[in-house]
mmCIF file of C-alpha atoms and ligand atoms in Angstrom:
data_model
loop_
_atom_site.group_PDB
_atom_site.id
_atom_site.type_symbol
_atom_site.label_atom_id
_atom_site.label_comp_id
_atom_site.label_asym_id
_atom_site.label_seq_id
_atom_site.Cartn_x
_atom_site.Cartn_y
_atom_site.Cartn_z
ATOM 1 C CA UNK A 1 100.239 157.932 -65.497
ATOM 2 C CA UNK A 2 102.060 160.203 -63.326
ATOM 3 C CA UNK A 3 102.367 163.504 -63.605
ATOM 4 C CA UNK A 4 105.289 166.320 -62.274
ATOM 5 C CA UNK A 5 105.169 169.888 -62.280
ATOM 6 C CA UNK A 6 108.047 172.509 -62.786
ATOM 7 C CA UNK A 7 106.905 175.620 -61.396
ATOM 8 C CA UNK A 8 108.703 177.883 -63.571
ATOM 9 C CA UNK A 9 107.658 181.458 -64.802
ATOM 10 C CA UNK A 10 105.894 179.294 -67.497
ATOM 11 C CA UNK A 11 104.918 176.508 -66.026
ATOM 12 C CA UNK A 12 104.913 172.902 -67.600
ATOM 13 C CA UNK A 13 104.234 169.541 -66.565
ATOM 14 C CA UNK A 14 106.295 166.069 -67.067
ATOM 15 C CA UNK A 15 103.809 163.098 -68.246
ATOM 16 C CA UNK A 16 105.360 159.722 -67.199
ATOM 17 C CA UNK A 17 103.392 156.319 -68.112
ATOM 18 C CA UNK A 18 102.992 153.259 -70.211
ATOM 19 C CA UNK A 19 101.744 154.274 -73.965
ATOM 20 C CA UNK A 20 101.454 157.880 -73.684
ATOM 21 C CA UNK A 21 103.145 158.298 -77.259
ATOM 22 C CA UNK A 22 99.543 158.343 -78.402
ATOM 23 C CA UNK A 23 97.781 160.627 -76.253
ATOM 24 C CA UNK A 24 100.381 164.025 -77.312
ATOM 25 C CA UNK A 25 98.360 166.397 -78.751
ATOM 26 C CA UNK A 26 99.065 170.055 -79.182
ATOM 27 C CA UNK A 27 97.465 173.840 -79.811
ATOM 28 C CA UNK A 28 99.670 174.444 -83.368
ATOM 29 C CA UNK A 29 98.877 173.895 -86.554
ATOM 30 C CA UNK A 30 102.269 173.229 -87.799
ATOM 31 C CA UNK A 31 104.410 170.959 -86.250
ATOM 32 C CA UNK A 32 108.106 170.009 -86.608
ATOM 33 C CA UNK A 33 108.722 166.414 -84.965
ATOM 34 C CA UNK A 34 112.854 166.382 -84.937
ATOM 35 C CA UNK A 35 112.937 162.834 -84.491
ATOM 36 C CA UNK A 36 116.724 160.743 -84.230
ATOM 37 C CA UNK A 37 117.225 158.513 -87.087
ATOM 38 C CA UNK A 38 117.332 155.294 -85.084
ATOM 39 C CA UNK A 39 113.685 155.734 -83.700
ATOM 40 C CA UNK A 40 112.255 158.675 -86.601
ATOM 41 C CA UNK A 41 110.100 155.638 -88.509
ATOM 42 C CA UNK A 42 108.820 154.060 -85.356
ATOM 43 C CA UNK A 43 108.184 156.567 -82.517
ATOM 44 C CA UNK A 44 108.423 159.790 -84.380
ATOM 45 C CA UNK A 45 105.745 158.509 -86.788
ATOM 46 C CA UNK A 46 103.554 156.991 -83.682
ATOM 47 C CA UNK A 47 103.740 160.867 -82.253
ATOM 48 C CA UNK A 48 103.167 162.644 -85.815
ATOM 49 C CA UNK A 49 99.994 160.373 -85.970
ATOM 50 C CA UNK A 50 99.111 161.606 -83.081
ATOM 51 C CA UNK A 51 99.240 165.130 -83.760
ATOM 52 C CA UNK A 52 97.731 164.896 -86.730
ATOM 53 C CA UNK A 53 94.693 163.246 -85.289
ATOM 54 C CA UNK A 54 94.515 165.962 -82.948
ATOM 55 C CA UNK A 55 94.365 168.377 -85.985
ATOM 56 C CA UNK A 56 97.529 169.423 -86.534
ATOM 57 C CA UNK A 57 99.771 169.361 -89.685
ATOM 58 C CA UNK A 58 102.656 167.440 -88.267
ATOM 59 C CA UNK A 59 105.947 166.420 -90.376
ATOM 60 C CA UNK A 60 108.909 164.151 -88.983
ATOM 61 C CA UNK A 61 112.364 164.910 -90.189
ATOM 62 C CA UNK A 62 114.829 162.397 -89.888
ATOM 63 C CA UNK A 63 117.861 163.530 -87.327
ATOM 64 C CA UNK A 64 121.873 162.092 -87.896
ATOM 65 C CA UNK A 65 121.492 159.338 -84.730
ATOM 66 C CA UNK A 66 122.893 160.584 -81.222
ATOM 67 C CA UNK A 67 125.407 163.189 -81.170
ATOM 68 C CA UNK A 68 126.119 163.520 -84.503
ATOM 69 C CA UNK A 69 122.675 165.560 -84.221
ATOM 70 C CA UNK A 70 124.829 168.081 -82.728
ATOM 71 C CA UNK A 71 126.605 169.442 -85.729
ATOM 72 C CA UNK A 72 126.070 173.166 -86.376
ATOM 73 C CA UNK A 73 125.594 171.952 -89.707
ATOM 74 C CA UNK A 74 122.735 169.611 -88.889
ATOM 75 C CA UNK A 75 121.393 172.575 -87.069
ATOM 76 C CA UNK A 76 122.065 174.895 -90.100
ATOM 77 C CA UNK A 77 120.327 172.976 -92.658
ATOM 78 C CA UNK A 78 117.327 172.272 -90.278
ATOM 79 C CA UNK A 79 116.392 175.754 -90.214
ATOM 80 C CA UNK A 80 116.319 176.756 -93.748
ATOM 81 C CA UNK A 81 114.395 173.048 -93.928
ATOM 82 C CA UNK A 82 111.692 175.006 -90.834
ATOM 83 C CA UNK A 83 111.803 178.242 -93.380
ATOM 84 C CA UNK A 84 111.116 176.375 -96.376
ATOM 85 C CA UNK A 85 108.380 174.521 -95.006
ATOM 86 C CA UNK A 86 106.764 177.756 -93.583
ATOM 87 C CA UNK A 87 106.606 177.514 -89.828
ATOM 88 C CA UNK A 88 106.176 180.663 -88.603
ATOM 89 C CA UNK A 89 106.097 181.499 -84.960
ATOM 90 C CA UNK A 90 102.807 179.925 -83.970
ATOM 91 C CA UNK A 91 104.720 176.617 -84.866
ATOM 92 C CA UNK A 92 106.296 174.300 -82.923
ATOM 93 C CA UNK A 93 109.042 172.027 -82.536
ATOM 94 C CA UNK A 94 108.878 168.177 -80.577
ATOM 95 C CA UNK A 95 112.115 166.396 -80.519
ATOM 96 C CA UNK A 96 111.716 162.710 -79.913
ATOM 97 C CA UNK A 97 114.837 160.149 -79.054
ATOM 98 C CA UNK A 98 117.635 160.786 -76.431
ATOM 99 C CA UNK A 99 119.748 163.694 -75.173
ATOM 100 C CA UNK A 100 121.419 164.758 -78.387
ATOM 101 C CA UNK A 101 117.501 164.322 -79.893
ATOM 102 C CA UNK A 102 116.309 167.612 -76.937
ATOM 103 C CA UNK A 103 119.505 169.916 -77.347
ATOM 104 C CA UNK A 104 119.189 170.421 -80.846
ATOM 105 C CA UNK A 105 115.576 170.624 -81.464
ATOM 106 C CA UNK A 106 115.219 172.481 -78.426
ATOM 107 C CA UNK A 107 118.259 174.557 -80.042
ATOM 108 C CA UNK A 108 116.488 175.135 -83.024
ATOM 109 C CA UNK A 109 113.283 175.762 -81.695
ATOM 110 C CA UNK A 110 115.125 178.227 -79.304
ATOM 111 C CA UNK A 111 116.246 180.719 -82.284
ATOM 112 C CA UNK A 112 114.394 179.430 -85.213
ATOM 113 C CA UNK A 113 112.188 183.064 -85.549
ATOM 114 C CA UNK A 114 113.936 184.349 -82.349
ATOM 115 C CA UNK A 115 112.111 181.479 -80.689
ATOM 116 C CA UNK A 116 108.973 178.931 -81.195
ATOM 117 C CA UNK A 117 107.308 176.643 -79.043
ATOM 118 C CA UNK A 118 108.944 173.718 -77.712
ATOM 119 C CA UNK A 119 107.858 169.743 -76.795
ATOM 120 C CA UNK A 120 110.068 166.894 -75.696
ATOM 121 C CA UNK A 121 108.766 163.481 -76.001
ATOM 122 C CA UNK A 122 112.583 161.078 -74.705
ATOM 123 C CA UNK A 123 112.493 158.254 -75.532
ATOM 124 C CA UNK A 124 115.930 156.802 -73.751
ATOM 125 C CA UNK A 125 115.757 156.860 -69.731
ATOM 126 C CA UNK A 126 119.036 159.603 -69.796
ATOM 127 C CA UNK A 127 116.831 161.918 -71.492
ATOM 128 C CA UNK A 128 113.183 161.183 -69.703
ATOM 129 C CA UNK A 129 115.204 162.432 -66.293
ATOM 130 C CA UNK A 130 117.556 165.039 -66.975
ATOM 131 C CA UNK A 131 118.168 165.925 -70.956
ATOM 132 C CA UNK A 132 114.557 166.531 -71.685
ATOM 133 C CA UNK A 133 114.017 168.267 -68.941
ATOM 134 C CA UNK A 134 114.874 171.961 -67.538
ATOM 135 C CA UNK A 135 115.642 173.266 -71.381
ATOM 136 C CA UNK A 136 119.412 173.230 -71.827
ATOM 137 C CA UNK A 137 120.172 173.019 -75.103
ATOM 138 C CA UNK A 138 122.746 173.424 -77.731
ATOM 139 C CA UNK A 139 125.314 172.246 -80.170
ATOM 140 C CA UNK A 140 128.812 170.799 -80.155
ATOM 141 C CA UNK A 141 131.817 173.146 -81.662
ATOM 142 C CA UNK A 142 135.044 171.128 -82.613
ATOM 143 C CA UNK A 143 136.298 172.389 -79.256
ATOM 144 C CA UNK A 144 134.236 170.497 -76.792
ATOM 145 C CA UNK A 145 130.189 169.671 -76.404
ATOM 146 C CA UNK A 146 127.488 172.243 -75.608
ATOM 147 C CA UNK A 147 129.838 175.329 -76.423
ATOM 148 C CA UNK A 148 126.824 177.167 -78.222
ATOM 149 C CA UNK A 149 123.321 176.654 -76.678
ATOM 150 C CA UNK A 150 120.202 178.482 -75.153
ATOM 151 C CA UNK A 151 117.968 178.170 -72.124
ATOM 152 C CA UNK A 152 114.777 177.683 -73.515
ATOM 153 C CA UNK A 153 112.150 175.074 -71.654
ATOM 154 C CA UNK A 154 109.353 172.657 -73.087
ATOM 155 C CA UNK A 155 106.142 173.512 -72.708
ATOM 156 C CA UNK A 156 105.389 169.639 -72.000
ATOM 157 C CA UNK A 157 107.592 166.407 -71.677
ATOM 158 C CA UNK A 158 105.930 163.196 -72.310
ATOM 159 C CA UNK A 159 108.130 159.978 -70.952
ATOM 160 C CA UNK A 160 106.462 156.642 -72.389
ATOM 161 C CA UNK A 161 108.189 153.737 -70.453
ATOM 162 C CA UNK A 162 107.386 151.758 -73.151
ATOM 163 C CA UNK A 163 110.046 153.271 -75.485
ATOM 164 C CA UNK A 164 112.763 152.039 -72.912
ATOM 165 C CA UNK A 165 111.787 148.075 -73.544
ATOM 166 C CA UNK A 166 113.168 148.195 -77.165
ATOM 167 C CA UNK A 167 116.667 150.282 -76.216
ATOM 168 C CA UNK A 168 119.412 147.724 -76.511
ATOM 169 C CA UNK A 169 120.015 146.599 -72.887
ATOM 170 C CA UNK A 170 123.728 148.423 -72.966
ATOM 171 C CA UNK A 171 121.745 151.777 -73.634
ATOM 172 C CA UNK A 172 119.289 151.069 -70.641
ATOM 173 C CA UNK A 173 121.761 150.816 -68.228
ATOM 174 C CA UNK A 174 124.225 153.476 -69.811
ATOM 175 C CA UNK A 175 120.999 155.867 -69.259
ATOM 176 C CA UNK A 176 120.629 154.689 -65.268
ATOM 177 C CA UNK A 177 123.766 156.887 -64.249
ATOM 178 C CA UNK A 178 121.696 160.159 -64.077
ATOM 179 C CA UNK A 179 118.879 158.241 -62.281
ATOM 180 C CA UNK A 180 121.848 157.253 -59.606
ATOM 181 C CA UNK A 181 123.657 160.842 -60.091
ATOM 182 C CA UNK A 182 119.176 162.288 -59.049
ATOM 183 C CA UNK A 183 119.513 159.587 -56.191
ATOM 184 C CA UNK A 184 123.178 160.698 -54.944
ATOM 185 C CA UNK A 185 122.167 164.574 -55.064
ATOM 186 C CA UNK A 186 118.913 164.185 -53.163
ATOM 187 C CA UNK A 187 116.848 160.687 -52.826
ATOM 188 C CA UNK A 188 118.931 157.710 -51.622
ATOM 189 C CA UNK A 189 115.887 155.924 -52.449
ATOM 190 C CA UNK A 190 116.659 156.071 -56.263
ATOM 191 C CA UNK A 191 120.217 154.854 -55.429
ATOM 192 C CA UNK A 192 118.780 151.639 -53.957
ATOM 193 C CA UNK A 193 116.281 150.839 -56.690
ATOM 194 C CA UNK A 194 118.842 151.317 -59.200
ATOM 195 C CA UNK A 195 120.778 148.551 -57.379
ATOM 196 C CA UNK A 196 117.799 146.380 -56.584
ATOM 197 C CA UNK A 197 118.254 142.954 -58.437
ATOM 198 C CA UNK A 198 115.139 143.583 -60.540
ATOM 199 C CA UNK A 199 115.869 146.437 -62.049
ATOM 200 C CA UNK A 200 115.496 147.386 -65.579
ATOM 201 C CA UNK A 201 113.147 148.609 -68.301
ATOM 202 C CA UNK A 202 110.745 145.755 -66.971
ATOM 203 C CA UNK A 203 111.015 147.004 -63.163
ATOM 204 C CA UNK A 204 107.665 146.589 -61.591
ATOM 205 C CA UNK A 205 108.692 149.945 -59.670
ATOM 206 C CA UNK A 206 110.335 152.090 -63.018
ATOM 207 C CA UNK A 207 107.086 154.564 -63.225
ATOM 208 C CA UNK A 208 108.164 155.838 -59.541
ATOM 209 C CA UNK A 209 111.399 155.651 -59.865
ATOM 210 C CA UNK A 210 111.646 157.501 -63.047
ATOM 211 C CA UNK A 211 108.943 160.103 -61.345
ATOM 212 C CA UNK A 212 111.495 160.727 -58.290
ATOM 213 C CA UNK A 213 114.283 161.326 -60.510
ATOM 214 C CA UNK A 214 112.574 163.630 -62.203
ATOM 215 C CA UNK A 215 111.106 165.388 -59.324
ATOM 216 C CA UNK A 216 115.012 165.913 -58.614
ATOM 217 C CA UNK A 217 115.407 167.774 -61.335
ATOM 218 C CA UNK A 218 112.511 169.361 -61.648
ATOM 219 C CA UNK A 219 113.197 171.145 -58.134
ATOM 220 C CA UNK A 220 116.671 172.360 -58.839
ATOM 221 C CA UNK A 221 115.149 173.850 -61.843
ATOM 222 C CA UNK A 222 112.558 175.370 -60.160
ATOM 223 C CA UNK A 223 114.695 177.267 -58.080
ATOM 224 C CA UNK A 224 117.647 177.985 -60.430
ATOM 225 C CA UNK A 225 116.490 177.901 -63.826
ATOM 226 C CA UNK A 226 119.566 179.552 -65.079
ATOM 227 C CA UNK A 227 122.269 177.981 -63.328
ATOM 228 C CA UNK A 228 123.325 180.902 -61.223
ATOM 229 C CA UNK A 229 124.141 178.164 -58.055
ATOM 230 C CA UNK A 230 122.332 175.161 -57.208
ATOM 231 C CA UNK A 231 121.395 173.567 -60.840
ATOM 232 C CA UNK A 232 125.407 173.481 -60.707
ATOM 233 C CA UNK A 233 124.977 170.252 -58.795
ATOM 234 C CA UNK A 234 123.511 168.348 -61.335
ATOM 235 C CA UNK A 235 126.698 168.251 -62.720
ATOM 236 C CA UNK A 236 128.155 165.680 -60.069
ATOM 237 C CA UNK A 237 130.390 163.358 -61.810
ATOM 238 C CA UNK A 238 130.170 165.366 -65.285
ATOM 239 C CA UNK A 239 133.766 167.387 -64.879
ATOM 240 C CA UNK A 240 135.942 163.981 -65.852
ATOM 241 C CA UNK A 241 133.042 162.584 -67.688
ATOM 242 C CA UNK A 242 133.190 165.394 -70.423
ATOM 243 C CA UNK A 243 136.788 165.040 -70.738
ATOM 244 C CA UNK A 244 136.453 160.765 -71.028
ATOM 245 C CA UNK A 245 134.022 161.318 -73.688
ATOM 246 C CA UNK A 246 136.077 164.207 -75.635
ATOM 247 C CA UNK A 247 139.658 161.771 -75.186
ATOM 248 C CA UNK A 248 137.985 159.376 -76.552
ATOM 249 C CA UNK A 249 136.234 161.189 -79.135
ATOM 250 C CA UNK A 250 133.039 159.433 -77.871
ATOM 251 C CA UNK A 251 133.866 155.948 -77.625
ATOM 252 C CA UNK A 252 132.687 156.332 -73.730
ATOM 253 C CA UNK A 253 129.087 157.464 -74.171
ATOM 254 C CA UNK A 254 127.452 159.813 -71.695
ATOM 255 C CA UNK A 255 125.802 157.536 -69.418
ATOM 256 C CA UNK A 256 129.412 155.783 -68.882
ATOM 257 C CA UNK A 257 131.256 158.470 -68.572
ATOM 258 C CA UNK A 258 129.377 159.860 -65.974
ATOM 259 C CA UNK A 259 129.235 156.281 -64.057
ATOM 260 C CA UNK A 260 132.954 156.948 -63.794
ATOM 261 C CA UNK A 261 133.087 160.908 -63.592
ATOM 262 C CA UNK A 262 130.982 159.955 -60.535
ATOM 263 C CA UNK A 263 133.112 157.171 -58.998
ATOM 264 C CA UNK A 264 135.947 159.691 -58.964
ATOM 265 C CA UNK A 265 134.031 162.681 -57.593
ATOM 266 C CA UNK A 266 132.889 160.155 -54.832
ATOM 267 C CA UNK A 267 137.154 159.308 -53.963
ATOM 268 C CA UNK A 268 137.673 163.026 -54.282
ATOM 269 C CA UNK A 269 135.035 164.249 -51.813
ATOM 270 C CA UNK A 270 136.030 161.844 -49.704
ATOM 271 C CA UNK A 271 140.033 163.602 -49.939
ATOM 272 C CA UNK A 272 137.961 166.640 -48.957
ATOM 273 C CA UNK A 273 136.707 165.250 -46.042
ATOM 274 C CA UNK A 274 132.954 163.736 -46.881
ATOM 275 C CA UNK A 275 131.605 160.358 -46.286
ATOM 276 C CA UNK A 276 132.964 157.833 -48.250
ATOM 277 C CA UNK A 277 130.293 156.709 -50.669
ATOM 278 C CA UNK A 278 132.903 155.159 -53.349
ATOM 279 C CA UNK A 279 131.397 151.908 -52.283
ATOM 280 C CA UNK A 280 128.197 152.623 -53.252
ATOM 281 C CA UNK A 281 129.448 154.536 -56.891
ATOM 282 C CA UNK A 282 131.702 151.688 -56.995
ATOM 283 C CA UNK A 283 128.547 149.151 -56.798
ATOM 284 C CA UNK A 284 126.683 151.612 -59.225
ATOM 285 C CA UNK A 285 129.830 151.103 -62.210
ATOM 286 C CA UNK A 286 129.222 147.214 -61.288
ATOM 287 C CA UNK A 287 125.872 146.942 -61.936
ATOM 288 C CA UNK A 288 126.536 149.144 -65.408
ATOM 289 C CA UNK A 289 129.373 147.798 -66.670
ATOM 290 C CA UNK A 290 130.986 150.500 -68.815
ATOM 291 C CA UNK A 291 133.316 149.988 -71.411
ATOM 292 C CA UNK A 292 136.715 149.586 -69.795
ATOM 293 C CA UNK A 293 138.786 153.007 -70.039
ATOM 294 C CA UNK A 294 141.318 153.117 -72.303
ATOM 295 C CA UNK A 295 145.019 154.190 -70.743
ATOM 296 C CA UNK A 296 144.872 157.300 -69.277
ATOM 297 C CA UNK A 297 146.823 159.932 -67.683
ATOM 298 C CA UNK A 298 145.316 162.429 -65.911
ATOM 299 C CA UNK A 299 147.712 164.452 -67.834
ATOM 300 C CA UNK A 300 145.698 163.455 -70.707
ATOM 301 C CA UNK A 301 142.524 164.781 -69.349
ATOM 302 C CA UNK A 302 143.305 168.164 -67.533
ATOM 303 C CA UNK A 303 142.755 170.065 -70.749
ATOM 304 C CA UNK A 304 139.390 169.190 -71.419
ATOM 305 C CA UNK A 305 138.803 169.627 -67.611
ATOM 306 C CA UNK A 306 139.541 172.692 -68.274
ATOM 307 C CA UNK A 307 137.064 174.037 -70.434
ATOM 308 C CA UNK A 308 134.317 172.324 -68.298
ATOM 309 C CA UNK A 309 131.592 175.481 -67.976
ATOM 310 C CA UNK A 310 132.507 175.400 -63.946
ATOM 311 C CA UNK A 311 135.499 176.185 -64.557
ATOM 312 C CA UNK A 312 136.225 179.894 -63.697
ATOM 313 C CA UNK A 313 139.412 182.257 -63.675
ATOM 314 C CA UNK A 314 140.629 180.672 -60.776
ATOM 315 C CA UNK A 315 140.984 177.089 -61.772
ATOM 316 C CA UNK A 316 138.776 174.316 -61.846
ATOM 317 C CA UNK A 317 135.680 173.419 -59.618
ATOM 318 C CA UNK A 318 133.834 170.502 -58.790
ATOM 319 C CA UNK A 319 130.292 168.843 -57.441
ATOM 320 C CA UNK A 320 131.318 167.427 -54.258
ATOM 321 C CA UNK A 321 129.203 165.556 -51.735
ATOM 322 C CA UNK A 322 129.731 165.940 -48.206
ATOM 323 C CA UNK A 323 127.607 162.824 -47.367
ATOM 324 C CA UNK A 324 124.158 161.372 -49.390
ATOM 325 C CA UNK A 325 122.264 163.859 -50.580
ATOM 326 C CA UNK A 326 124.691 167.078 -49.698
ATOM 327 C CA UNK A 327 126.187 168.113 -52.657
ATOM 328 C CA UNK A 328 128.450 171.653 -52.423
ATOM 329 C CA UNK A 329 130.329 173.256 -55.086
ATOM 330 C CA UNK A 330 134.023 173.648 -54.337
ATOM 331 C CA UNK A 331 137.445 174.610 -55.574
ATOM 332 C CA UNK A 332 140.046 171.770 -55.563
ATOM 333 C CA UNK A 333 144.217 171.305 -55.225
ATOM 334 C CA UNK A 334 145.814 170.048 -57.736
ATOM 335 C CA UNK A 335 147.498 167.408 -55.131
ATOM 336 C CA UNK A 336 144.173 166.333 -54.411
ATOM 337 C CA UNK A 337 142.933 165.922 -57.556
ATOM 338 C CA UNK A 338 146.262 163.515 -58.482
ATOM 339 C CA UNK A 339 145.377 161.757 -55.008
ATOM 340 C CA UNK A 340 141.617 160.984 -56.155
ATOM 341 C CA UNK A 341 142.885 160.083 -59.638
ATOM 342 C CA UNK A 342 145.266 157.392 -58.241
ATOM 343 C CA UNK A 343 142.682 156.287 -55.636
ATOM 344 C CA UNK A 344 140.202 156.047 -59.035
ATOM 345 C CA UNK A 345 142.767 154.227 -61.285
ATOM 346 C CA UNK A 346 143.152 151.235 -58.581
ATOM 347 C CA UNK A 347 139.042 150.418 -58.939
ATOM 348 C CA UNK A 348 139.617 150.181 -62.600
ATOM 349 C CA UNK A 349 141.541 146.328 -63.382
ATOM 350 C CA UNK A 350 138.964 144.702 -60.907
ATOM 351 C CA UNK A 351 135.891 146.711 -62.752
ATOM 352 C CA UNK A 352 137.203 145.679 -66.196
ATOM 353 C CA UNK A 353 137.824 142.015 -64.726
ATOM 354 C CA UNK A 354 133.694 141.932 -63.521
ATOM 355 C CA UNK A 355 132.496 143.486 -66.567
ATOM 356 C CA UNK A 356 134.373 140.886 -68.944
ATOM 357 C CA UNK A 357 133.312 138.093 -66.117
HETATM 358 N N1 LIG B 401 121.983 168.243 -67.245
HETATM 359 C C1 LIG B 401 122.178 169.188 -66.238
HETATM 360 C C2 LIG B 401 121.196 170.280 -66.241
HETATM 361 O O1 LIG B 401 120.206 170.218 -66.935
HETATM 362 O O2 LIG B 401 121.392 171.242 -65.556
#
C-alpha cells in the first residue's frame, strides 16, 4: 500500500493499494456510507462490513448513479433520511463510487448539523486522483454543475485498485484524463505511462502512477486549499469541457470532455505563445477515444463558458501552459479563442475516423 499525505490545517492521508476496501475502519459510532447505486450492493456493503466489524453502526443508502446524485433534491431528502436516522455530530459520512458519489456526500456531510465528519473511499480512477480528493463539493442547479457547494476535506481517502478492474473499460479510460491533466500540470512522467502500451486497470505500474497523480493534487491543495491562485490550475482543459458536457446535457461525460477541453487549451496556449504540446493531448484523445462531438459552434458554447467559476468581470480566463509542467492563469482575446477553436475543429474528423477504426 502506499500512502500520501495532505498537509492541511487538519491533516489527512490518501491510502492507495490492492484490497484496502476491507481494512477502513473508523472512530464513530454511526456511520452514513452514501454509496452510488451502480456499486451500493457490492462495494458499499464490502465497506459497511467493514465498519461494522470495527464496531461501528454503519448503514448504506443507495445514491441515483453518477450525476443524477447531484440533484438538490437527492441532497434534500438525504438529510431528513441523516435526521431521521439520528446522526448527530459525532457521526460521519463515507461516500463510495465516483465524482458525483464525493460532492454530494461530502456536500451533505459539509452542512448536515453545520458539519460532520467526512471519508471518501472512490472507487472510479477520476475520483481516486482528483474528485475525492482536496474536498470540493457540491450540487448541480438547472443552470450549470457545482453552482452550490462547500470546501470541506476528508479526514481519510482510501483508493482500492481493485475497484477499477470491474469499471467498464470506456469508464477506465474516460477516468485517465485527470491522471494526464496531474501529468501535464506537473509530472510528465504520468503523461508517458498513460500512453505506455500496457496501460490500464491491469498496469503492472497503476499503484505509482495513481500515487503521483495524487501527490499532484495533493500539493496544490496543500498550498491553496481554497482556490485563491494556484488550485486554479487544476482546472486545465475544464473551461470547454463544462460547456461540452452542459450542450450536451451530459452525453460527453467528464473524463471526455476534459480529454477535449484539454486538446483545445493545448492549441490555445500554443496561440499564446507556449510549446506546442497538441501532439501529445492529441495522442492522449487517441488513446481514449471519446465519443465523437456532436456539431458545434463555438457560438454554441460561449454561454456556458461563461459561467465557468474563472470567469470574472472582465471576461473569461483560462489554464494555459507555457511548456510541460508550467501552467499560468491568463485572460484571452476573443480572436484567439476563434483561432484555437478552428485549429481544434480540424483534429476532430481524423479523431472520430480512429475511434470508429
Ligand atoms: N477538481 C479540481 C479541484 O479539486 O480543485
Amino acid at each position: 500500500m502506499r500512502q500520501v499525505d495532505l498537509n492541511l490545517e487538519v491533516p489527512y492521508s490518501v491510502r492507495i493499494g490492492h484490497g484496502i476496501l476491507h481494512e477502513i475502519s473508523l472512530p464513530h459510532r454511526k456511520v452514513a456510507v452514501l454509496a452510488d447505486g451502480a456499486v451500493a450492493e457490492t462495494y458499499g456493503n464490502t465497506v459497511a462490513v467493514a465498519l461494522s466489524a470495527g464496531g461501528s453502526d454503519a448503514r448504506v443508502y443507495s445514491l441515483p448513479p453518477g450525476e443524477d446524485a447531484k440533484a438538490v433534491s437527492v441532497y434534500e431528502g438525504l438529510l431528513s433520511t441523516l435526521a431521521r436516522d439520528g446522526l448527530t455530530r459525532d457521526s460521519a459520512v463515507v461516500s463510495v463510487g465516483g465524482g458525483a458519489a464525493s460532492d454530494l456526500a461530502g456536500f451533505v456531510a459539509a452542512t448536515y448539523l453545520r458539519g460532520i465528519a467526512f471519508y471518501t473511499v472512490p472507487t472510479t480512477l477520476l475520483a481516486m486522483v482528483d474528485a475525492a480528493v482536496g474536498g470540493k463539493t457540491g450540487v448541480n442547479l438547472p443552470e450549470g454543475k457545482n453552482l452550490a457547494g462547500a470546501f470541506h476535506q476528508p479526514r481519510g481517502v482510501w483508493a482500492d485498485l481493485d475497484t477499477l478492474a470491474t469499471l467498464p473499460d470506456r469508464v477506465f479510460r474516460e477516468g485517465t484524463a485527470e491522471v494526464f491533466k496531474h501529468g501535464l500540470l506537473a509530472n510528465p512522467g504520468i503523461c508517458r505511462d498513460v500512453l505506455a502500451p500496457l496501460f490500464g486497470p491491469n498496469y503492472p505500474g497503476l499503484e505509482a502512477t495513481v500515487e503521483a497523480a495524487v501527490r499532484v493534487k495533493a500539493e496544490v491543495v496543500a498550498r491553496d486549499p481554497f482556490e485563491k491562485g494556484e488550485r486554479a490550475y487544476l482546472n486545465f482543459g475544464h473551461t470547454l469541457a463544462h460547456a461540452f458536457e452542459a450542450f450536451t446535457h451530459r452525453e460527453i461525460p467528464h473524463g471526455e470532455a476534459v480529454a477535449y477541453g484539454m486538446h483545445y487549451a493545448a492549441h490555445l496556449s500554443y496561440l499564446e505563445g507556449g510549446t506546442d504540446l497538441s501532439n501529445l493531448t492529441r495522442a492522449f484523445l487517441t488513446y481514449q477515444r471519446p465519443r465523437p462531438l456532436p456539431p458545434l459552434d463555438l457560438a454554441d458554447l460561449l454561454p456556458y463558458m461563461a459561467r465557468d467559476k474563472k470567469a470574472d468581470d472582465e471576461g473569461l480566463r483560462f489554464v494555459l501552459l507555457r511548456g510541460m509542467a508550467q501552467p499560468y492563469l491568463a485572460r484571452v482575446g476573443a480572436d484567439t479563442i476563434e483561432r484555437a477553436w478552428t485549429a481544434f475543429q480540424k483534429d476532430l474528423p481524423a479523431l472520430a475516423a480512429e475511434a470508429v477504426g
